[in-house]
């Protein structure tokens, strides 16, 4: 079950036909949203289009981030549809965006504030959000009704995350749904700061620039934190500029500072994230900077740009100019999904296609593990072990099939709990 939404099905009474058939949008009473990543909130405007007009409950940080992410997502979809219609590449008569900016804005109006303690009562149902340590505002969601309870993990953060505190232990539940993004992997024990320091040292010495393709929300702010710490430690010289080329990352950084009390760093360190950081606002400026960094005798710089898997966005401007030159270093700080341009570069391909043109990859490449915002398989088991009592049933969701199955077998073998990976679209009554 790779649900686009983070809402557990708990608000559909288990006696209703909707629960058996998969609830039509207009029959949903409310949505409980765990966090702002697009694979969790990105379907909400489409759900609205299908008739869902109820409230969407989320923490205030999640609501703020969704405002940035949903607008951007709708805008990109409108652009894609326009391009497909112009170029005649649509498989449909007329390409339509999944939703428009106007629909995204109408959806944002459905967001309902969550009390500060994260507790809600909806009819006979008690709801509790607990911080999941994964992203600003990210939560696990506990729902109880008539003496029965369900816990939805949302995405679980890692212990020792740069920005987020350790996930809080949620209340016990009869049924637990747990994510499995890293269900078959362990993070290498890596000191993110030391690794980046070494990359900077080596690259700057040979006159190259460091490109960090990054997700705009979460990862970009963790990178800024480490870069500022390296500057303070004298490991990143003051005359090497830091460029943040992603308007969305810029907005997300401002929201991170606004919600600094949710972080594990101090408010003053949060405010320093943007110290002497240069923003690139316009695409023309981005292209110009990308060209200038590849010019003969160019001064080295550090550039953070999206998208994180190099599937699109302004990071392509820099890949085009920097990848062919061996003095530069391209370090991917995030998970690279199979089939993406980022995954191919990290796997060592010496040539990648960008905007229809083959670009040689001669720059040094690395994959940084220390910036992941997800618990690894050990972390997920640790999260389960910390629950006040074992659940009656665990469902493993939100992961590639191999990852979900690997986590399932570890839960069975190491915890001895009833666990299963549900079928896509399956309805469970409890
Ligand atoms: Zn997430």
mmCIF file of N, CA and C in Angstrom, residues 198-272:
data_model
loop_
_atom_site.group_PDB
_atom_site.id
_atom_site.type_symbol
_atom_site.label_atom_id
_atom_site.label_comp_id
_atom_site.label_asym_id
_atom_site.label_seq_id
_atom_site.Cartn_x
_atom_site.Cartn_y
_atom_site.Cartn_z
ATOM 1 N N UNK A 198 35.870 16.901 4.166
ATOM 2 C CA UNK A 198 36.916 16.284 3.342
ATOM 3 C C UNK A 198 36.689 16.565 1.857
ATOM 4 N N UNK A 199 35.432 16.469 1.437
ATOM 5 C CA UNK A 199 35.092 16.749 0.037
ATOM 6 C C UNK A 199 35.458 18.196 -0.302
ATOM 7 N N UNK A 200 35.111 19.117 0.597
ATOM 8 C CA UNK A 200 35.399 20.535 0.345
ATOM 9 C C UNK A 200 36.908 20.773 0.267
ATOM 10 N N UNK A 201 37.623 20.196 1.218
ATOM 11 C CA UNK A 201 39.090 20.375 1.244
ATOM 12 C C UNK A 201 39.701 19.952 -0.089
ATOM 13 N N UNK A 202 39.397 18.722 -0.488
ATOM 14 C CA UNK A 202 40.014 18.174 -1.706
ATOM 15 C C UNK A 202 39.605 18.944 -2.955
ATOM 16 N N UNK A 203 38.333 19.314 -3.025
ATOM 17 C CA UNK A 203 37.833 19.965 -4.241
ATOM 18 C C UNK A 203 38.336 21.400 -4.350
ATOM 19 N N UNK A 204 38.285 22.122 -3.244
ATOM 20 C CA UNK A 204 38.720 23.520 -3.280
ATOM 21 C C UNK A 204 40.213 23.607 -3.602
ATOM 22 N N UNK A 205 40.990 22.636 -3.088
ATOM 23 C CA UNK A 205 42.443 22.629 -3.332
ATOM 24 C C UNK A 205 42.747 22.576 -4.835
ATOM 25 N N UNK A 206 41.934 21.850 -5.576
ATOM 26 C CA UNK A 206 42.213 21.755 -7.015
ATOM 27 C C UNK A 206 41.398 22.777 -7.820
ATOM 28 N N UNK A 207 40.791 23.731 -7.112
ATOM 29 C CA UNK A 207 40.105 24.831 -7.796
ATOM 30 C C UNK A 207 38.717 24.495 -8.303
ATOM 31 N N UNK A 208 38.129 23.400 -7.813
ATOM 32 C CA UNK A 208 36.794 23.005 -8.285
ATOM 33 C C UNK A 208 35.678 23.484 -7.371
ATOM 34 N N UNK A 209 34.464 23.400 -7.866
ATOM 35 C CA UNK A 209 33.281 23.738 -7.070
ATOM 36 C C UNK A 209 32.590 22.459 -6.614
ATOM 37 N N UNK A 210 31.801 22.593 -5.541
ATOM 38 C CA UNK A 210 31.055 21.441 -5.030
ATOM 39 C C UNK A 210 29.566 21.673 -5.293
ATOM 40 N N UNK A 211 28.960 20.733 -6.009
ATOM 41 C CA UNK A 211 27.521 20.803 -6.293
ATOM 42 C C UNK A 211 26.797 19.790 -5.411
ATOM 43 N N UNK A 212 25.761 20.253 -4.711
ATOM 44 C CA UNK A 212 24.981 19.380 -3.833
ATOM 45 C C UNK A 212 23.531 19.347 -4.328
ATOM 46 N N UNK A 213 23.174 18.349 -5.156
ATOM 47 C CA UNK A 213 21.770 18.241 -5.602
ATOM 48 C C UNK A 213 20.934 17.831 -4.392
ATOM 49 N N UNK A 214 19.927 18.616 -4.067
ATOM 50 C CA UNK A 214 19.259 18.372 -2.791
ATOM 51 C C UNK A 214 17.748 18.562 -2.874
ATOM 52 N N UNK A 215 17.024 17.772 -2.084
ATOM 53 C CA UNK A 215 15.607 18.055 -1.895
ATOM 54 C C UNK A 215 15.502 19.421 -1.241
ATOM 55 N N UNK A 216 14.497 20.175 -1.648
ATOM 56 C CA UNK A 216 14.404 21.563 -1.185
ATOM 57 C C UNK A 216 13.968 21.674 0.266
ATOM 58 N N UNK A 217 13.231 20.681 0.721
ATOM 59 C CA UNK A 217 12.650 20.764 2.060
ATOM 60 C C UNK A 217 13.291 19.705 2.954
ATOM 61 N N UNK A 218 13.940 20.152 3.993
ATOM 62 C CA UNK A 218 14.576 19.221 4.938
ATOM 63 C C UNK A 218 16.053 19.058 4.654
ATOM 64 N N UNK A 219 16.375 18.425 3.525
ATOM 65 C CA UNK A 219 17.772 18.143 3.201
ATOM 66 C C UNK A 219 18.582 19.416 2.991
ATOM 67 N N UNK A 220 18.009 20.377 2.259
ATOM 68 C CA UNK A 220 18.744 21.614 1.970
ATOM 69 C C UNK A 220 19.088 22.342 3.270
ATOM 70 N N UNK A 221 18.180 22.304 4.249
ATOM 71 C CA UNK A 221 18.431 22.996 5.516
ATOM 72 C C UNK A 221 19.503 22.260 6.328
ATOM 73 N N UNK A 222 19.514 20.936 6.270
ATOM 74 C CA UNK A 222 20.564 20.175 6.969
ATOM 75 C C UNK A 222 21.929 20.485 6.353
ATOM 76 N N UNK A 223 21.961 20.620 5.026
ATOM 77 C CA UNK A 223 23.226 20.964 4.355
ATOM 78 C C UNK A 223 23.692 22.350 4.780
ATOM 79 N N UNK A 224 22.760 23.303 4.839
ATOM 80 C CA UNK A 224 23.131 24.663 5.257
ATOM 81 C C UNK A 224 23.707 24.637 6.673
ATOM 82 N N UNK A 225 23.098 23.839 7.532
ATOM 83 C CA UNK A 225 23.575 23.746 8.918
ATOM 84 C C UNK A 225 25.028 23.260 8.951
ATOM 85 N N UNK A 226 25.297 22.195 8.215
ATOM 86 C CA UNK A 226 26.654 21.638 8.220
ATOM 87 C C UNK A 226 27.642 22.617 7.587
ATOM 88 N N UNK A 227 27.225 23.274 6.506
ATOM 89 C CA UNK A 227 28.135 24.243 5.858
ATOM 90 C C UNK A 227 28.454 25.403 6.809
ATOM 91 N N UNK A 228 27.443 25.868 7.554
ATOM 92 C CA UNK A 228 27.698 26.963 8.518
ATOM 93 C C UNK A 228 28.636 26.489 9.619
ATOM 94 N N UNK A 229 28.459 25.255 10.072
ATOM 95 C CA UNK A 229 29.358 24.729 11.109
ATOM 96 C C UNK A 229 30.783 24.610 10.577
ATOM 97 N N UNK A 230 30.911 24.214 9.321
ATOM 98 C CA UNK A 230 32.249 24.105 8.722
ATOM 99 C C UNK A 230 32.870 25.489 8.566
ATOM 100 N N UNK A 231 32.060 26.464 8.268
ATOM 101 C CA UNK A 231 32.577 27.832 8.168
ATOM 102 C C UNK A 231 33.090 28.298 9.523
ATOM 103 N N UNK A 232 32.271 28.030 10.556
ATOM 104 C CA UNK A 232 32.677 28.446 11.906
ATOM 105 C C UNK A 232 33.938 27.725 12.359
ATOM 106 N N UNK A 233 34.126 26.498 11.873
ATOM 107 C CA UNK A 233 35.312 25.726 12.261
ATOM 108 C C UNK A 233 36.500 26.066 11.378
ATOM 109 N N UNK A 234 36.320 26.989 10.441
ATOM 110 C CA UNK A 234 37.420 27.392 9.564
ATOM 111 C C UNK A 234 37.706 26.400 8.450
ATOM 112 N N UNK A 235 36.798 25.430 8.249
ATOM 113 C CA UNK A 235 37.048 24.412 7.212
ATOM 114 C C UNK A 235 36.452 24.801 5.862
ATOM 115 N N UNK A 236 35.577 25.804 5.875
ATOM 116 C CA UNK A 236 35.061 26.336 4.610
ATOM 117 C C UNK A 236 35.399 27.831 4.601
ATOM 118 N N UNK A 237 36.394 28.223 3.798
ATOM 119 C CA UNK A 237 36.836 29.622 3.831
ATOM 120 C C UNK A 237 35.691 30.592 3.524
ATOM 121 N N UNK A 238 35.759 31.746 4.172
ATOM 122 C CA UNK A 238 34.689 32.739 3.999
ATOM 123 C C UNK A 238 34.571 33.243 2.567
ATOM 124 N N UNK A 239 35.689 33.200 1.821
ATOM 125 C CA UNK A 239 35.606 33.725 0.454
ATOM 126 C C UNK A 239 35.064 32.702 -0.554
ATOM 127 N N UNK A 240 34.678 31.522 -0.063
ATOM 128 C CA UNK A 240 34.019 30.560 -0.964
ATOM 129 C C UNK A 240 32.507 30.745 -0.776
ATOM 130 N N UNK A 241 31.822 31.290 -1.776
ATOM 131 C CA UNK A 241 30.397 31.578 -1.581
ATOM 132 C C UNK A 241 29.536 30.315 -1.541
ATOM 133 N N UNK A 242 28.462 30.390 -0.761
ATOM 134 C CA UNK A 242 27.445 29.328 -0.761
ATOM 135 C C UNK A 242 26.243 29.879 -1.526
ATOM 136 N N UNK A 243 25.853 29.177 -2.590
ATOM 137 C CA UNK A 243 24.687 29.577 -3.385
ATOM 138 C C UNK A 243 23.552 28.604 -3.122
ATOM 139 N N UNK A 244 22.377 29.132 -2.832
ATOM 140 C CA UNK A 244 21.187 28.289 -2.700
ATOM 141 C C UNK A 244 20.316 28.588 -3.912
ATOM 142 N N UNK A 245 20.289 27.649 -4.861
ATOM 143 C CA UNK A 245 19.550 27.888 -6.095
ATOM 144 C C UNK A 245 18.286 27.035 -6.119
ATOM 145 N N UNK A 246 17.298 27.452 -5.355
ATOM 146 C CA UNK A 246 16.001 26.782 -5.326
ATOM 147 C C UNK A 246 15.058 27.680 -4.533
ATOM 148 N N UNK A 247 14.161 28.371 -5.237
ATOM 149 C CA UNK A 247 13.243 29.248 -4.510
ATOM 150 C C UNK A 247 12.448 28.486 -3.439
ATOM 151 N N UNK A 248 12.169 27.204 -3.715
ATOM 152 C CA UNK A 248 11.408 26.432 -2.739
ATOM 153 C C UNK A 248 12.264 26.158 -1.491
ATOM 154 N N UNK A 249 13.544 25.864 -1.698
ATOM 155 C CA UNK A 249 14.438 25.645 -0.558
ATOM 156 C C UNK A 249 14.569 26.923 0.267
ATOM 157 N N UNK A 250 14.557 28.052 -0.439
ATOM 158 C CA UNK A 250 14.654 29.338 0.250
ATOM 159 C C UNK A 250 13.433 29.520 1.184
ATOM 160 N N UNK A 251 12.249 29.252 0.646
ATOM 161 C CA UNK A 251 11.033 29.379 1.467
ATOM 162 C C UNK A 251 11.034 28.367 2.614
ATOM 163 N N UNK A 252 11.465 27.148 2.312
ATOM 164 C CA UNK A 252 11.481 26.107 3.356
ATOM 165 C C UNK A 252 12.474 26.472 4.454
ATOM 166 N N UNK A 253 13.573 27.133 4.080
ATOM 167 C CA UNK A 253 14.556 27.547 5.090
ATOM 168 C C UNK A 253 13.940 28.607 5.998
ATOM 169 N N UNK A 254 13.201 29.538 5.401
ATOM 170 C CA UNK A 254 12.545 30.561 6.228
ATOM 171 C C UNK A 254 11.546 29.918 7.199
ATOM 172 N N UNK A 255 10.820 28.897 6.722
ATOM 173 C CA UNK A 255 9.859 28.221 7.610
ATOM 174 C C UNK A 255 10.584 27.423 8.694
ATOM 175 N N UNK A 256 11.752 26.896 8.364
ATOM 176 C CA UNK A 256 12.542 26.165 9.366
ATOM 177 C C UNK A 256 12.948 27.111 10.492
ATOM 178 N N UNK A 257 13.324 28.321 10.112
ATOM 179 C CA UNK A 257 13.716 29.315 11.124
ATOM 180 C C UNK A 257 12.485 29.723 11.938
ATOM 181 N N UNK A 258 11.350 29.890 11.244
ATOM 182 C CA UNK A 258 10.106 30.256 11.942
ATOM 183 C C UNK A 258 9.721 29.202 13.000
ATOM 184 N N UNK A 259 9.907 27.921 12.641
ATOM 185 C CA UNK A 259 9.512 26.841 13.555
ATOM 186 C C UNK A 259 10.713 26.264 14.297
ATOM 187 N N UNK A 260 11.682 27.119 14.604
ATOM 188 C CA UNK A 260 12.948 26.643 15.181
ATOM 189 C C UNK A 260 12.755 25.847 16.469
ATOM 190 N N UNK A 261 11.668 26.117 17.185
ATOM 191 C CA UNK A 261 11.509 25.395 18.456
ATOM 192 C C UNK A 261 11.249 23.892 18.256
ATOM 193 N N UNK A 262 10.917 23.505 17.028
ATOM 194 C CA UNK A 262 10.722 22.074 16.749
ATOM 195 C C UNK A 262 12.047 21.362 16.469
ATOM 196 N N UNK A 263 13.120 22.135 16.335
ATOM 197 C CA UNK A 263 14.406 21.551 15.945
ATOM 198 C C UNK A 263 15.220 21.158 17.170
ATOM 199 N N UNK A 264 16.292 20.404 16.939
ATOM 200 C CA UNK A 264 17.163 20.077 18.070
ATOM 201 C C UNK A 264 18.277 21.101 18.234
ATOM 202 N N UNK A 265 18.371 22.058 17.299
ATOM 203 C CA UNK A 265 19.389 23.099 17.422
ATOM 204 C C UNK A 265 18.766 24.339 18.070
ATOM 205 N N UNK A 266 19.616 25.260 18.531
ATOM 206 C CA UNK A 266 19.094 26.454 19.200
ATOM 207 C C UNK A 266 18.469 27.405 18.173
ATOM 208 N N UNK A 267 17.633 28.327 18.680
ATOM 209 C CA UNK A 267 16.991 29.298 17.784
ATOM 210 C C UNK A 267 18.053 30.156 17.106
ATOM 211 N N UNK A 268 19.131 30.470 17.817
ATOM 212 C CA UNK A 268 20.138 31.341 17.200
ATOM 213 C C UNK A 268 20.903 30.582 16.110
ATOM 214 N N UNK A 269 21.161 29.301 16.327
ATOM 215 C CA UNK A 269 21.828 28.538 15.253
ATOM 216 C C UNK A 269 20.891 28.394 14.051
ATOM 217 N N UNK A 270 19.593 28.249 14.329
ATOM 218 C CA UNK A 270 18.620 28.163 13.226
ATOM 219 C C UNK A 270 18.643 29.459 12.416
ATOM 220 N N UNK A 271 18.668 30.587 13.127
ATOM 221 C CA UNK A 271 18.686 31.878 12.407
ATOM 222 C C UNK A 271 19.951 32.031 11.565
ATOM 223 N N UNK A 272 21.032 31.383 11.988
ATOM 224 C CA UNK A 272 22.302 31.541 11.259
ATOM 225 C C UNK A 272 22.367 30.669 9.998
#
